[in-house]
Amino acid sequence: MTVTKPTTGLARVPAWIIPALVAGWTVATAVFAWRTQTPLGTTVVLLAMGPLLAGLLAAHRKQVAVLRRLDHQSRTIAAAARELHEVRGRLDSLATRALSTEQFGKAMGETATNVINRTRKGVAADLLMTYRQLEALHNLYAIAPVERPLPQTRGWASSPDLLLFLADLVARTQPSLIVECGSGTSTVWLAMLLRQFEIKGRVVALEHQAAYVDKAKAMLERHGVADLVEVRYAPLTQVELDGRTFQWYASDGWSDLDAIELLFVDGPPGDLGPHARFPALPLLGDRLHPDGLVVLDDMIRTDEQEVLAAWLEAYPSYSAEQIRLEKNAALLRRDVPRM
Ligand SMILES: C[S@@+](CC[C@H](N)C(=O)[O-])C[C@H]1O[C@@H](n2cnc3c(N)ncnc32)[C@H](O)[C@@H]1O
């Protein structure tokens, strides 16, 4: 839409000028007619020209104002038209991307199938894992008959599949000294296994929380295996290793230990800081029997995977085997040098 640009000159003249001009014209004409003795008819015509010119001037001002309003409106309409054009463009592009009802239904169906399949797989994996743990528990109860209630497995405690793996390891290697970092359910099981396999060995469990020392001792008493285990209160103290600071069991708890045949690293808890279990090998490595084995639990976690990688880098004489379990574990042994 195009509108003639309004001229601005006369429109700027203030409105009061028009009656002032008419008044001035009338007075000037009257004075002129009186001085020049102008005939009456001519004087009347001259006098009438004043209001006539004023009317024309007023009409012109009005027209200019109307033109200005029209110009403003046309610019507003042009802007609105541009916006509508853009909206239409967007709607067009949406329309090309929009799904038909049939396509939408198909997409919804595929999404639902995906969710159902993933849930089914997740539930199946959970059921299988639960079955594996029950199977391991049955196996454990068959290996070491239980006469009293046992503390829970899984969660904060070792899972049955790890306990069964340890049972097999203990049965095969007949360790005379087992050291465990972090006491709990596994402490009772290790002691029951020593008793069951009639191994002349003992367990030393390092525990940093006094309350759990008492709990573990009470449990061992209840199961009649307290004589096979020493639960040692070993509060965590600061340790510097390769320029890094760790919180680890105070040396009073382990400095007398030697020829450890099985070291089970299941503490301190990971929430103490990164690589909380790293000090186990640097500090107890020298106290391991040459054929000593190390089991690191919770290899499902990145932190423990990094601890294992750091151990293997710092101690190249060790090799590790990944043990697939609920929480995964690593079994480390020192490689025997070939002659
Ligand atoms: C990863 S848990 C390992 C416990 C043990 N090795 C086991 O498998 O049962 C490590 C820490 O949990 C804590 N703990 C022991 N008994 C507990 C219990 N009944 N409830 C919660 N935490 C416990 C102890 O401080 C222990 O050092």
mmCIF file of C-alpha atoms and ligand atoms in Angstrom:
data_model
loop_
_atom_site.group_PDB
_atom_site.id
_atom_site.type_symbol
_atom_site.label_atom_id
_atom_site.label_comp_id
_atom_site.label_asym_id
_atom_site.label_seq_id
_atom_site.Cartn_x
_atom_site.Cartn_y
_atom_site.Cartn_z
ATOM 1 C CA MET A 1 0.000 0.000 0.000
ATOM 2 C CA THR A 2 1.482 3.378 -1.016
ATOM 3 C CA VAL A 3 0.362 6.782 0.156
ATOM 4 C CA THR A 4 1.491 10.142 -1.268
ATOM 5 C CA LYS A 5 3.990 11.644 1.101
ATOM 6 C CA PRO A 6 2.313 14.620 2.818
ATOM 7 C CA THR A 7 3.858 18.038 2.146
ATOM 8 C CA THR A 8 4.763 19.628 5.396
ATOM 9 C CA GLY A 9 5.210 23.413 4.731
ATOM 10 C CA LEU A 10 1.695 24.824 5.330
ATOM 11 C CA ALA A 11 0.734 22.087 7.727
ATOM 12 C CA ARG A 12 3.323 23.434 10.122
ATOM 13 C CA VAL A 13 1.599 26.863 10.204
ATOM 14 C CA PRO A 14 -0.123 27.144 13.631
ATOM 15 C CA ALA A 15 -3.951 27.152 13.584
ATOM 16 C CA TRP A 16 -4.284 30.630 15.157
ATOM 17 C CA ILE A 17 -2.547 32.210 12.095
ATOM 18 C CA ILE A 18 -5.708 31.685 9.948
ATOM 19 C CA PRO A 19 -8.142 33.909 11.949
ATOM 20 C CA ALA A 20 -5.266 36.394 12.454
ATOM 21 C CA LEU A 21 -4.680 36.514 8.659
ATOM 22 C CA VAL A 22 -8.449 36.997 8.033
ATOM 23 C CA ALA A 23 -8.543 39.817 10.587
ATOM 24 C CA GLY A 24 -5.373 41.419 9.153
ATOM 25 C CA TRP A 25 -6.706 41.080 5.563
ATOM 26 C CA THR A 26 -10.038 42.664 6.529
ATOM 27 C CA VAL A 27 -8.382 45.616 8.302
ATOM 28 C CA ALA A 28 -5.812 46.118 5.472
ATOM 29 C CA THR A 29 -8.572 45.958 2.794
ATOM 30 C CA ALA A 30 -10.757 48.417 4.738
ATOM 31 C CA VAL A 31 -7.843 50.859 5.159
ATOM 32 C CA PHE A 32 -6.871 50.463 1.495
ATOM 33 C CA ALA A 33 -10.469 50.995 0.282
ATOM 34 C CA TRP A 34 -10.897 54.102 2.506
ATOM 35 C CA ARG A 35 -7.578 55.643 1.369
ATOM 36 C CA THR A 36 -8.073 54.901 -2.338
ATOM 37 C CA GLN A 37 -11.857 55.560 -2.354
ATOM 38 C CA THR A 38 -12.324 52.049 -3.872
ATOM 39 C CA PRO A 39 -15.875 51.429 -5.107
ATOM 40 C CA LEU A 40 -18.048 49.461 -2.680
ATOM 41 C CA GLY A 41 -18.475 46.411 -4.936
ATOM 42 C CA THR A 42 -14.709 45.999 -5.324
ATOM 43 C CA THR A 43 -14.200 46.524 -1.579
ATOM 44 C CA VAL A 44 -16.781 43.757 -0.809
ATOM 45 C CA VAL A 45 -15.075 41.374 -3.240
ATOM 46 C CA LEU A 46 -11.670 42.213 -1.728
ATOM 47 C CA LEU A 47 -13.026 41.722 1.805
ATOM 48 C CA ALA A 48 -14.613 38.332 0.845
ATOM 49 C CA MET A 49 -11.285 37.060 -0.492
ATOM 50 C CA GLY A 50 -9.847 36.996 3.053
ATOM 51 C CA PRO A 51 -12.140 34.288 4.555
ATOM 52 C CA LEU A 52 -12.042 32.460 1.173
ATOM 53 C CA LEU A 53 -8.213 32.185 1.263
ATOM 54 C CA ALA A 54 -8.380 31.287 4.975
ATOM 55 C CA GLY A 55 -10.873 28.478 4.197
ATOM 56 C CA LEU A 56 -8.573 27.141 1.475
ATOM 57 C CA LEU A 57 -5.615 27.266 3.905
ATOM 58 C CA ALA A 58 -7.580 25.452 6.645
ATOM 59 C CA ALA A 59 -8.742 22.768 4.178
ATOM 60 C CA HIS A 60 -5.150 22.250 3.046
ATOM 61 C CA ARG A 61 -3.937 21.844 6.643
ATOM 62 C CA LYS A 62 -6.659 19.271 7.295
ATOM 63 C CA GLN A 63 -5.694 17.352 4.142
ATOM 64 C CA VAL A 64 -2.031 17.332 5.141
ATOM 65 C CA ALA A 65 -2.948 15.996 8.625
ATOM 66 C CA VAL A 66 -5.096 13.249 7.052
ATOM 67 C CA LEU A 67 -2.258 12.345 4.660
ATOM 68 C CA ARG A 68 0.161 12.165 7.568
ATOM 69 C CA ARG A 69 -2.147 9.808 9.501
ATOM 70 C CA LEU A 70 -2.556 7.659 6.406
ATOM 71 C CA ASP A 71 1.213 7.538 5.946
ATOM 72 C CA HIS A 72 1.674 6.375 9.548
ATOM 73 C CA GLN A 73 -1.062 3.758 9.150
ATOM 74 C CA SER A 74 0.415 2.521 5.892
ATOM 75 C CA ARG A 75 3.786 2.048 7.541
ATOM 76 C CA THR A 76 2.138 0.113 10.405
ATOM 77 C CA ILE A 77 0.251 -2.032 7.901
ATOM 78 C CA ALA A 78 3.476 -2.680 5.932
ATOM 79 C CA ALA A 79 5.255 -3.816 9.131
ATOM 80 C CA ALA A 80 2.307 -6.074 10.038
ATOM 81 C CA ALA A 81 2.339 -7.489 6.521
ATOM 82 C CA ARG A 82 6.059 -8.272 6.803
ATOM 83 C CA GLU A 83 5.446 -10.027 10.141
ATOM 84 C CA LEU A 84 2.547 -12.031 8.684
ATOM 85 C CA HIS A 85 4.796 -13.040 5.829
ATOM 86 C CA GLU A 86 7.416 -14.337 8.261
ATOM 87 C CA VAL A 87 4.788 -16.210 10.318
ATOM 88 C CA ARG A 88 3.482 -17.782 7.169
ATOM 89 C CA GLY A 89 7.001 -18.839 6.236
ATOM 90 C CA ARG A 90 7.406 -20.463 9.622
ATOM 91 C CA LEU A 91 4.023 -22.160 9.376
ATOM 92 C CA ASP A 92 4.961 -23.442 5.909
ATOM 93 C CA SER A 93 8.196 -24.933 7.227
ATOM 94 C CA LEU A 94 6.335 -26.446 10.199
ATOM 95 C CA ALA A 95 3.741 -27.868 7.857
ATOM 96 C CA THR A 96 6.458 -29.574 5.812
ATOM 97 C CA ARG A 97 7.900 -31.062 9.012
ATOM 98 C CA ALA A 98 4.641 -31.837 10.776
ATOM 99 C CA LEU A 99 3.595 -35.438 10.996
ATOM 100 C CA SER A 100 0.365 -36.702 9.710
ATOM 101 C CA THR A 101 -1.902 -38.423 12.253
ATOM 102 C CA GLU A 102 -0.738 -41.740 10.846
ATOM 103 C CA GLN A 103 2.948 -40.816 11.102
ATOM 104 C CA PHE A 104 2.406 -39.476 14.642
ATOM 105 C CA GLY A 105 0.713 -42.740 15.673
ATOM 106 C CA LYS A 106 3.589 -44.735 14.170
ATOM 107 C CA ALA A 107 6.214 -42.640 15.979
ATOM 108 C CA MET A 108 4.326 -43.002 19.288
ATOM 109 C CA GLY A 109 4.046 -46.740 18.754
ATOM 110 C CA GLU A 110 7.795 -47.044 18.057
ATOM 111 C CA THR A 111 8.637 -44.997 21.176
ATOM 112 C CA ALA A 112 6.349 -47.110 23.343
ATOM 113 C CA THR A 113 7.856 -50.326 21.916
ATOM 114 C CA ASN A 114 11.362 -48.999 22.635
ATOM 115 C CA VAL A 115 10.491 -48.128 26.237
ATOM 116 C CA ILE A 116 8.790 -51.513 26.768
ATOM 117 C CA ASN A 117 11.784 -53.372 25.262
ATOM 118 C CA ARG A 118 14.294 -51.460 27.372
ATOM 119 C CA THR A 119 12.220 -51.965 30.537
ATOM 120 C CA ARG A 120 11.820 -55.659 29.713
ATOM 121 C CA LYS A 121 15.606 -55.997 29.211
ATOM 122 C CA GLY A 122 16.281 -54.091 32.462
ATOM 123 C CA VAL A 123 13.823 -56.218 34.447
ATOM 124 C CA ALA A 124 15.214 -59.415 32.863
ATOM 125 C CA ALA A 125 18.793 -58.361 33.750
ATOM 126 C CA ASP A 126 17.713 -57.525 37.327
ATOM 127 C CA LEU A 127 15.879 -60.841 37.680
ATOM 128 C CA LEU A 128 18.871 -62.744 36.341
ATOM 129 C CA MET A 129 21.215 -60.891 38.749
ATOM 130 C CA THR A 130 18.864 -61.584 41.690
ATOM 131 C CA TYR A 131 18.712 -65.246 40.638
ATOM 132 C CA ARG A 132 22.543 -65.378 40.455
ATOM 133 C CA GLN A 133 22.793 -63.918 43.978
ATOM 134 C CA LEU A 134 20.222 -66.406 45.353
ATOM 135 C CA GLU A 135 22.089 -69.206 43.619
ATOM 136 C CA ALA A 136 25.358 -68.028 45.191
ATOM 137 C CA LEU A 137 23.696 -67.789 48.631
ATOM 138 C CA HIS A 138 22.351 -71.365 48.331
ATOM 139 C CA ASN A 139 25.799 -72.471 47.365
ATOM 140 C CA LEU A 140 27.355 -70.646 50.326
ATOM 141 C CA TYR A 141 24.843 -72.116 52.797
ATOM 142 C CA ALA A 142 25.656 -75.563 51.428
ATOM 143 C CA ILE A 143 29.405 -74.941 51.811
ATOM 144 C CA ALA A 144 29.202 -73.476 55.326
ATOM 145 C CA PRO A 145 26.003 -74.369 57.142
ATOM 146 C CA VAL A 146 24.579 -71.413 59.029
ATOM 147 C CA GLU A 147 23.071 -71.834 62.482
ATOM 148 C CA ARG A 148 22.401 -68.202 63.397
ATOM 149 C CA PRO A 149 20.975 -65.242 61.485
ATOM 150 C CA LEU A 150 23.588 -63.634 59.266
ATOM 151 C CA PRO A 151 24.030 -59.945 58.466
ATOM 152 C CA GLN A 152 22.811 -58.778 55.100
ATOM 153 C CA THR A 153 24.652 -59.104 51.828
ATOM 154 C CA ARG A 154 24.647 -56.649 48.876
ATOM 155 C CA GLY A 155 24.376 -52.875 49.283
ATOM 156 C CA TRP A 156 27.108 -51.771 51.714
ATOM 157 C CA ALA A 157 28.106 -55.421 52.219
ATOM 158 C CA SER A 158 29.710 -57.900 49.837
ATOM 159 C CA SER A 159 27.328 -59.547 47.387
ATOM 160 C CA PRO A 160 26.796 -63.334 47.582
ATOM 161 C CA ASP A 161 28.576 -63.905 44.251
ATOM 162 C CA LEU A 162 31.746 -62.221 45.614
ATOM 163 C CA LEU A 163 31.487 -64.232 48.847
ATOM 164 C CA LEU A 164 31.201 -67.416 46.758
ATOM 165 C CA PHE A 165 34.236 -66.354 44.707
ATOM 166 C CA LEU A 166 36.158 -65.778 47.978
ATOM 167 C CA ALA A 167 34.976 -69.177 49.260
ATOM 168 C CA ASP A 168 36.431 -70.849 46.202
ATOM 169 C CA LEU A 169 39.681 -68.876 46.540
ATOM 170 C CA VAL A 170 39.994 -69.759 50.246
ATOM 171 C CA ALA A 171 39.264 -73.442 49.545
ATOM 172 C CA ARG A 172 41.913 -73.560 46.805
ATOM 173 C CA THR A 173 44.687 -71.496 48.414
ATOM 174 C CA GLN A 174 44.153 -72.391 52.107
ATOM 175 C CA PRO A 175 45.472 -68.997 53.315
ATOM 176 C CA SER A 176 46.944 -68.850 56.783
ATOM 177 C CA LEU A 177 46.569 -65.070 56.967
ATOM 178 C CA ILE A 178 43.662 -63.158 55.447
ATOM 179 C CA VAL A 179 43.644 -59.388 55.852
ATOM 180 C CA GLU A 180 40.443 -57.551 55.176
ATOM 181 C CA CYS A 181 40.156 -53.768 54.774
ATOM 182 C CA GLY A 182 36.638 -52.935 56.041
ATOM 183 C CA SER A 183 34.742 -55.291 58.351
ATOM 184 C CA GLY A 184 31.184 -56.557 57.975
ATOM 185 C CA THR A 185 29.331 -59.538 56.535
ATOM 186 C CA SER A 186 32.405 -60.800 54.692
ATOM 187 C CA THR A 187 34.340 -61.011 57.989
ATOM 188 C CA VAL A 188 31.876 -63.598 59.327
ATOM 189 C CA TRP A 189 31.880 -65.539 56.061
ATOM 190 C CA LEU A 190 35.699 -65.633 55.818
ATOM 191 C CA ALA A 191 35.886 -66.948 59.379
ATOM 192 C CA MET A 192 33.162 -69.555 58.745
ATOM 193 C CA LEU A 193 35.006 -70.674 55.619
ATOM 194 C CA LEU A 194 38.281 -71.127 57.546
ATOM 195 C CA ARG A 195 36.380 -73.230 60.078
ATOM 196 C CA GLN A 196 34.508 -75.190 57.443
ATOM 197 C CA PHE A 197 37.611 -76.003 55.356
ATOM 198 C CA GLU A 198 39.584 -76.671 58.554
ATOM 199 C CA ILE A 199 42.242 -74.188 57.504
ATOM 200 C CA LYS A 200 44.789 -73.283 60.152
ATOM 201 C CA GLY A 201 44.498 -69.618 59.424
ATOM 202 C CA ARG A 202 43.127 -66.392 60.772
ATOM 203 C CA VAL A 203 41.475 -63.215 59.604
ATOM 204 C CA VAL A 204 42.568 -59.712 60.546
ATOM 205 C CA ALA A 205 39.905 -57.142 59.740
ATOM 206 C CA LEU A 206 40.862 -53.455 59.777
ATOM 207 C CA GLU A 207 37.920 -51.267 60.769
ATOM 208 C CA HIS A 208 37.973 -47.468 61.073
ATOM 209 C CA GLN A 209 34.615 -47.128 62.857
ATOM 210 C CA ALA A 210 34.588 -48.204 66.532
ATOM 211 C CA ALA A 211 30.835 -49.002 66.398
ATOM 212 C CA TYR A 212 31.363 -51.494 63.572
ATOM 213 C CA VAL A 213 34.295 -53.078 65.398
ATOM 214 C CA ASP A 214 31.902 -53.919 68.241
ATOM 215 C CA LYS A 215 29.193 -55.065 65.824
ATOM 216 C CA ALA A 216 31.579 -57.348 63.966
ATOM 217 C CA LYS A 217 32.939 -58.816 67.200
ATOM 218 C CA ALA A 218 29.407 -59.534 68.454
ATOM 219 C CA MET A 219 28.514 -61.230 65.177
ATOM 220 C CA LEU A 220 31.646 -63.371 65.245
ATOM 221 C CA GLU A 221 30.849 -64.408 68.820
ATOM 222 C CA ARG A 222 27.305 -65.362 67.818
ATOM 223 C CA HIS A 223 28.613 -67.576 65.028
ATOM 224 C CA GLY A 224 31.263 -69.166 67.223
ATOM 225 C CA VAL A 225 34.185 -67.999 65.107
ATOM 226 C CA ALA A 226 35.538 -65.113 67.230
ATOM 227 C CA ASP A 227 38.737 -67.081 67.896
ATOM 228 C CA LEU A 228 39.545 -67.043 64.160
ATOM 229 C CA VAL A 229 39.268 -63.296 63.700
ATOM 230 C CA GLU A 230 40.869 -60.157 65.043
ATOM 231 C CA VAL A 231 38.777 -57.108 64.301
ATOM 232 C CA ARG A 232 41.201 -54.220 64.781
ATOM 233 C CA TYR A 233 40.086 -50.696 65.370
ATOM 234 C CA ALA A 234 42.270 -48.707 62.961
ATOM 235 C CA PRO A 235 41.144 -45.087 62.703
ATOM 236 C CA LEU A 236 41.914 -43.365 59.416
ATOM 237 C CA THR A 237 45.025 -41.193 59.424
ATOM 238 C CA GLN A 238 46.644 -39.012 56.802
ATOM 239 C CA VAL A 239 49.083 -40.767 54.477
ATOM 240 C CA GLU A 240 51.325 -39.124 51.845
ATOM 241 C CA LEU A 241 52.033 -41.244 48.788
ATOM 242 C CA ASP A 242 53.709 -39.903 45.638
ATOM 243 C CA GLY A 243 52.776 -36.348 46.629
ATOM 244 C CA ARG A 244 49.120 -37.258 47.197
ATOM 245 C CA THR A 245 47.288 -37.286 50.520
ATOM 246 C CA PHE A 246 44.982 -40.158 51.508
ATOM 247 C CA GLN A 247 43.024 -41.209 54.594
ATOM 248 C CA TRP A 248 43.990 -44.778 55.470
ATOM 249 C CA TYR A 249 44.018 -47.201 58.370
ATOM 250 C CA ALA A 250 46.518 -46.171 61.105
ATOM 251 C CA SER A 251 49.720 -48.242 60.935
ATOM 252 C CA ASP A 252 49.203 -49.601 64.478
ATOM 253 C CA GLY A 253 46.529 -51.783 62.948
ATOM 254 C CA TRP A 254 48.766 -53.460 60.343
ATOM 255 C CA SER A 255 52.485 -52.804 60.995
ATOM 256 C CA ASP A 256 52.968 -56.245 62.645
ATOM 257 C CA LEU A 257 51.393 -58.190 59.764
ATOM 258 C CA ASP A 258 53.544 -60.290 57.481
ATOM 259 C CA ALA A 259 53.141 -62.939 54.770
ATOM 260 C CA ILE A 260 49.532 -61.984 53.995
ATOM 261 C CA GLU A 261 48.168 -64.673 51.705
ATOM 262 C CA LEU A 262 44.865 -63.065 50.890
ATOM 263 C CA LEU A 263 44.303 -59.304 51.020
ATOM 264 C CA PHE A 264 40.647 -58.348 50.543
ATOM 265 C CA VAL A 265 40.366 -54.620 49.824
ATOM 266 C CA ASP A 266 36.787 -53.521 50.581
ATOM 267 C CA GLY A 267 37.491 -50.264 52.457
ATOM 268 C CA PRO A 268 37.876 -47.487 53.335
ATOM 269 C CA PRO A 269 34.608 -46.205 51.850
ATOM 270 C CA GLY A 270 34.850 -44.360 48.540
ATOM 271 C CA ASP A 271 33.047 -41.288 49.895
ATOM 272 C CA LEU A 272 36.227 -40.309 51.802
ATOM 273 C CA GLY A 273 37.707 -38.988 48.586
ATOM 274 C CA PRO A 274 39.037 -40.184 45.263
ATOM 275 C CA HIS A 275 41.084 -43.391 45.144
ATOM 276 C CA ALA A 276 40.494 -44.027 48.865
ATOM 277 C CA ARG A 277 41.621 -47.658 48.472
ATOM 278 C CA PHE A 278 44.858 -46.872 46.609
ATOM 279 C CA PRO A 279 47.154 -47.017 49.712
ATOM 280 C CA ALA A 280 46.394 -50.735 50.246
ATOM 281 C CA LEU A 281 49.039 -51.984 47.806
ATOM 282 C CA PRO A 282 51.744 -49.336 48.459
ATOM 283 C CA LEU A 283 51.433 -49.908 52.239
ATOM 284 C CA LEU A 284 50.701 -53.643 52.466
ATOM 285 C CA GLY A 285 52.385 -54.860 49.246
ATOM 286 C CA ASP A 286 55.657 -55.566 51.114
ATOM 287 C CA ARG A 287 53.713 -57.535 53.699
ATOM 288 C CA LEU A 288 52.199 -59.927 51.150
ATOM 289 C CA HIS A 289 53.348 -63.517 50.853
ATOM 290 C CA PRO A 290 55.187 -64.025 47.496
ATOM 291 C CA ASP A 291 52.148 -66.029 46.312
ATOM 292 C CA GLY A 292 49.747 -63.666 48.044
ATOM 293 C CA LEU A 293 46.549 -62.681 46.277
ATOM 294 C CA VAL A 294 44.752 -59.336 46.349
ATOM 295 C CA VAL A 295 41.027 -58.969 45.725
ATOM 296 C CA LEU A 296 39.733 -55.481 45.025
ATOM 297 C CA ASP A 297 35.932 -55.192 45.309
ATOM 298 C CA ASP A 298 33.578 -52.724 43.608
ATOM 299 C CA MET A 299 35.337 -52.676 40.245
ATOM 300 C CA ILE A 300 31.986 -51.623 38.802
ATOM 301 C CA ARG A 301 32.964 -48.115 39.982
ATOM 302 C CA THR A 302 35.266 -45.825 37.994
ATOM 303 C CA ASP A 303 37.192 -44.965 41.154
ATOM 304 C CA GLU A 304 38.222 -48.586 41.797
ATOM 305 C CA GLN A 305 39.043 -49.052 38.083
ATOM 306 C CA GLU A 306 41.414 -46.083 38.382
ATOM 307 C CA VAL A 307 42.927 -47.505 41.583
ATOM 308 C CA LEU A 308 43.634 -50.786 39.772
ATOM 309 C CA ALA A 309 45.161 -48.940 36.781
ATOM 310 C CA ALA A 310 47.376 -46.903 39.159
ATOM 311 C CA TRP A 311 48.495 -50.081 40.982
ATOM 312 C CA LEU A 312 49.392 -51.865 37.755
ATOM 313 C CA GLU A 313 51.353 -48.845 36.582
ATOM 314 C CA ALA A 314 53.220 -48.432 39.892
ATOM 315 C CA TYR A 315 53.773 -52.174 40.429
ATOM 316 C CA PRO A 316 54.389 -53.800 37.038
ATOM 317 C CA SER A 317 55.207 -57.135 38.701
ATOM 318 C CA TYR A 318 51.462 -57.582 39.392
ATOM 319 C CA SER A 319 48.897 -58.716 36.884
ATOM 320 C CA ALA A 320 45.140 -58.510 37.297
ATOM 321 C CA GLU A 321 42.189 -60.649 36.305
ATOM 322 C CA GLN A 322 38.747 -59.092 35.994
ATOM 323 C CA ILE A 323 36.104 -61.061 37.899
ATOM 324 C CA ARG A 324 32.586 -60.564 36.523
ATOM 325 C CA LEU A 325 30.280 -60.219 39.502
ATOM 326 C CA GLU A 326 27.371 -58.047 40.577
ATOM 327 C CA LYS A 327 29.808 -55.320 41.645
ATOM 328 C CA ASN A 328 32.778 -56.757 39.712
ATOM 329 C CA ALA A 329 36.147 -57.382 41.320
ATOM 330 C CA ALA A 330 39.795 -57.692 40.356
ATOM 331 C CA LEU A 331 42.115 -60.512 41.392
ATOM 332 C CA LEU A 332 45.773 -59.508 41.497
ATOM 333 C CA ARG A 333 48.801 -61.730 41.815
ATOM 334 C CA ARG A 334 52.523 -61.186 41.524
ATOM 335 C CA ASP A 335 53.970 -62.673 38.341
ATOM 336 C CA VAL A 336 56.540 -65.357 39.053
ATOM 337 C CA PRO A 337 59.821 -64.375 37.311
ATOM 338 C CA ARG A 338 60.761 -66.945 34.605
ATOM 339 C CA MET A 339 64.220 -68.494 34.857
HETATM 340 C C1 LIG B 1 32.118 -51.682 51.904
HETATM 341 S S1 LIG B 1 31.751 -51.956 53.572
HETATM 342 C C2 LIG B 1 32.512 -53.499 53.613
HETATM 343 C C3 LIG B 1 32.136 -54.383 54.667
HETATM 344 C C4 LIG B 1 32.603 -55.811 54.516
HETATM 345 N N1 LIG B 1 33.840 -56.036 53.857
HETATM 346 C C5 LIG B 1 31.517 -56.640 53.866
HETATM 347 O O1 LIG B 1 31.666 -57.027 52.732
HETATM 348 O O2 LIG B 1 30.513 -56.856 54.505
HETATM 349 C C6 LIG B 1 32.888 -50.920 54.343
HETATM 350 C C7 LIG B 1 32.490 -50.323 55.642
HETATM 351 O O3 LIG B 1 31.100 -50.422 55.911
HETATM 352 C C8 LIG B 1 30.914 -50.246 57.301
HETATM 353 N N2 LIG B 1 29.980 -51.216 57.872
HETATM 354 C C9 LIG B 1 30.248 -52.331 58.561
HETATM 355 N N3 LIG B 1 29.117 -52.921 58.989
HETATM 356 C C10 LIG B 1 28.102 -52.127 58.581
HETATM 357 C C11 LIG B 1 26.696 -52.163 58.708
HETATM 358 N N4 LIG B 1 26.103 -53.148 59.392
HETATM 359 N N5 LIG B 1 25.970 -51.187 58.135
HETATM 360 C C12 LIG B 1 26.539 -50.192 57.454
HETATM 361 N N6 LIG B 1 27.892 -50.095 57.310
HETATM 362 C C13 LIG B 1 28.652 -51.050 57.863
HETATM 363 C C14 LIG B 1 32.268 -50.404 57.967
HETATM 364 O O4 LIG B 1 32.743 -49.142 58.387
HETATM 365 C C15 LIG B 1 33.103 -50.944 56.824
HETATM 366 O O5 LIG B 1 34.444 -50.597 56.963
#
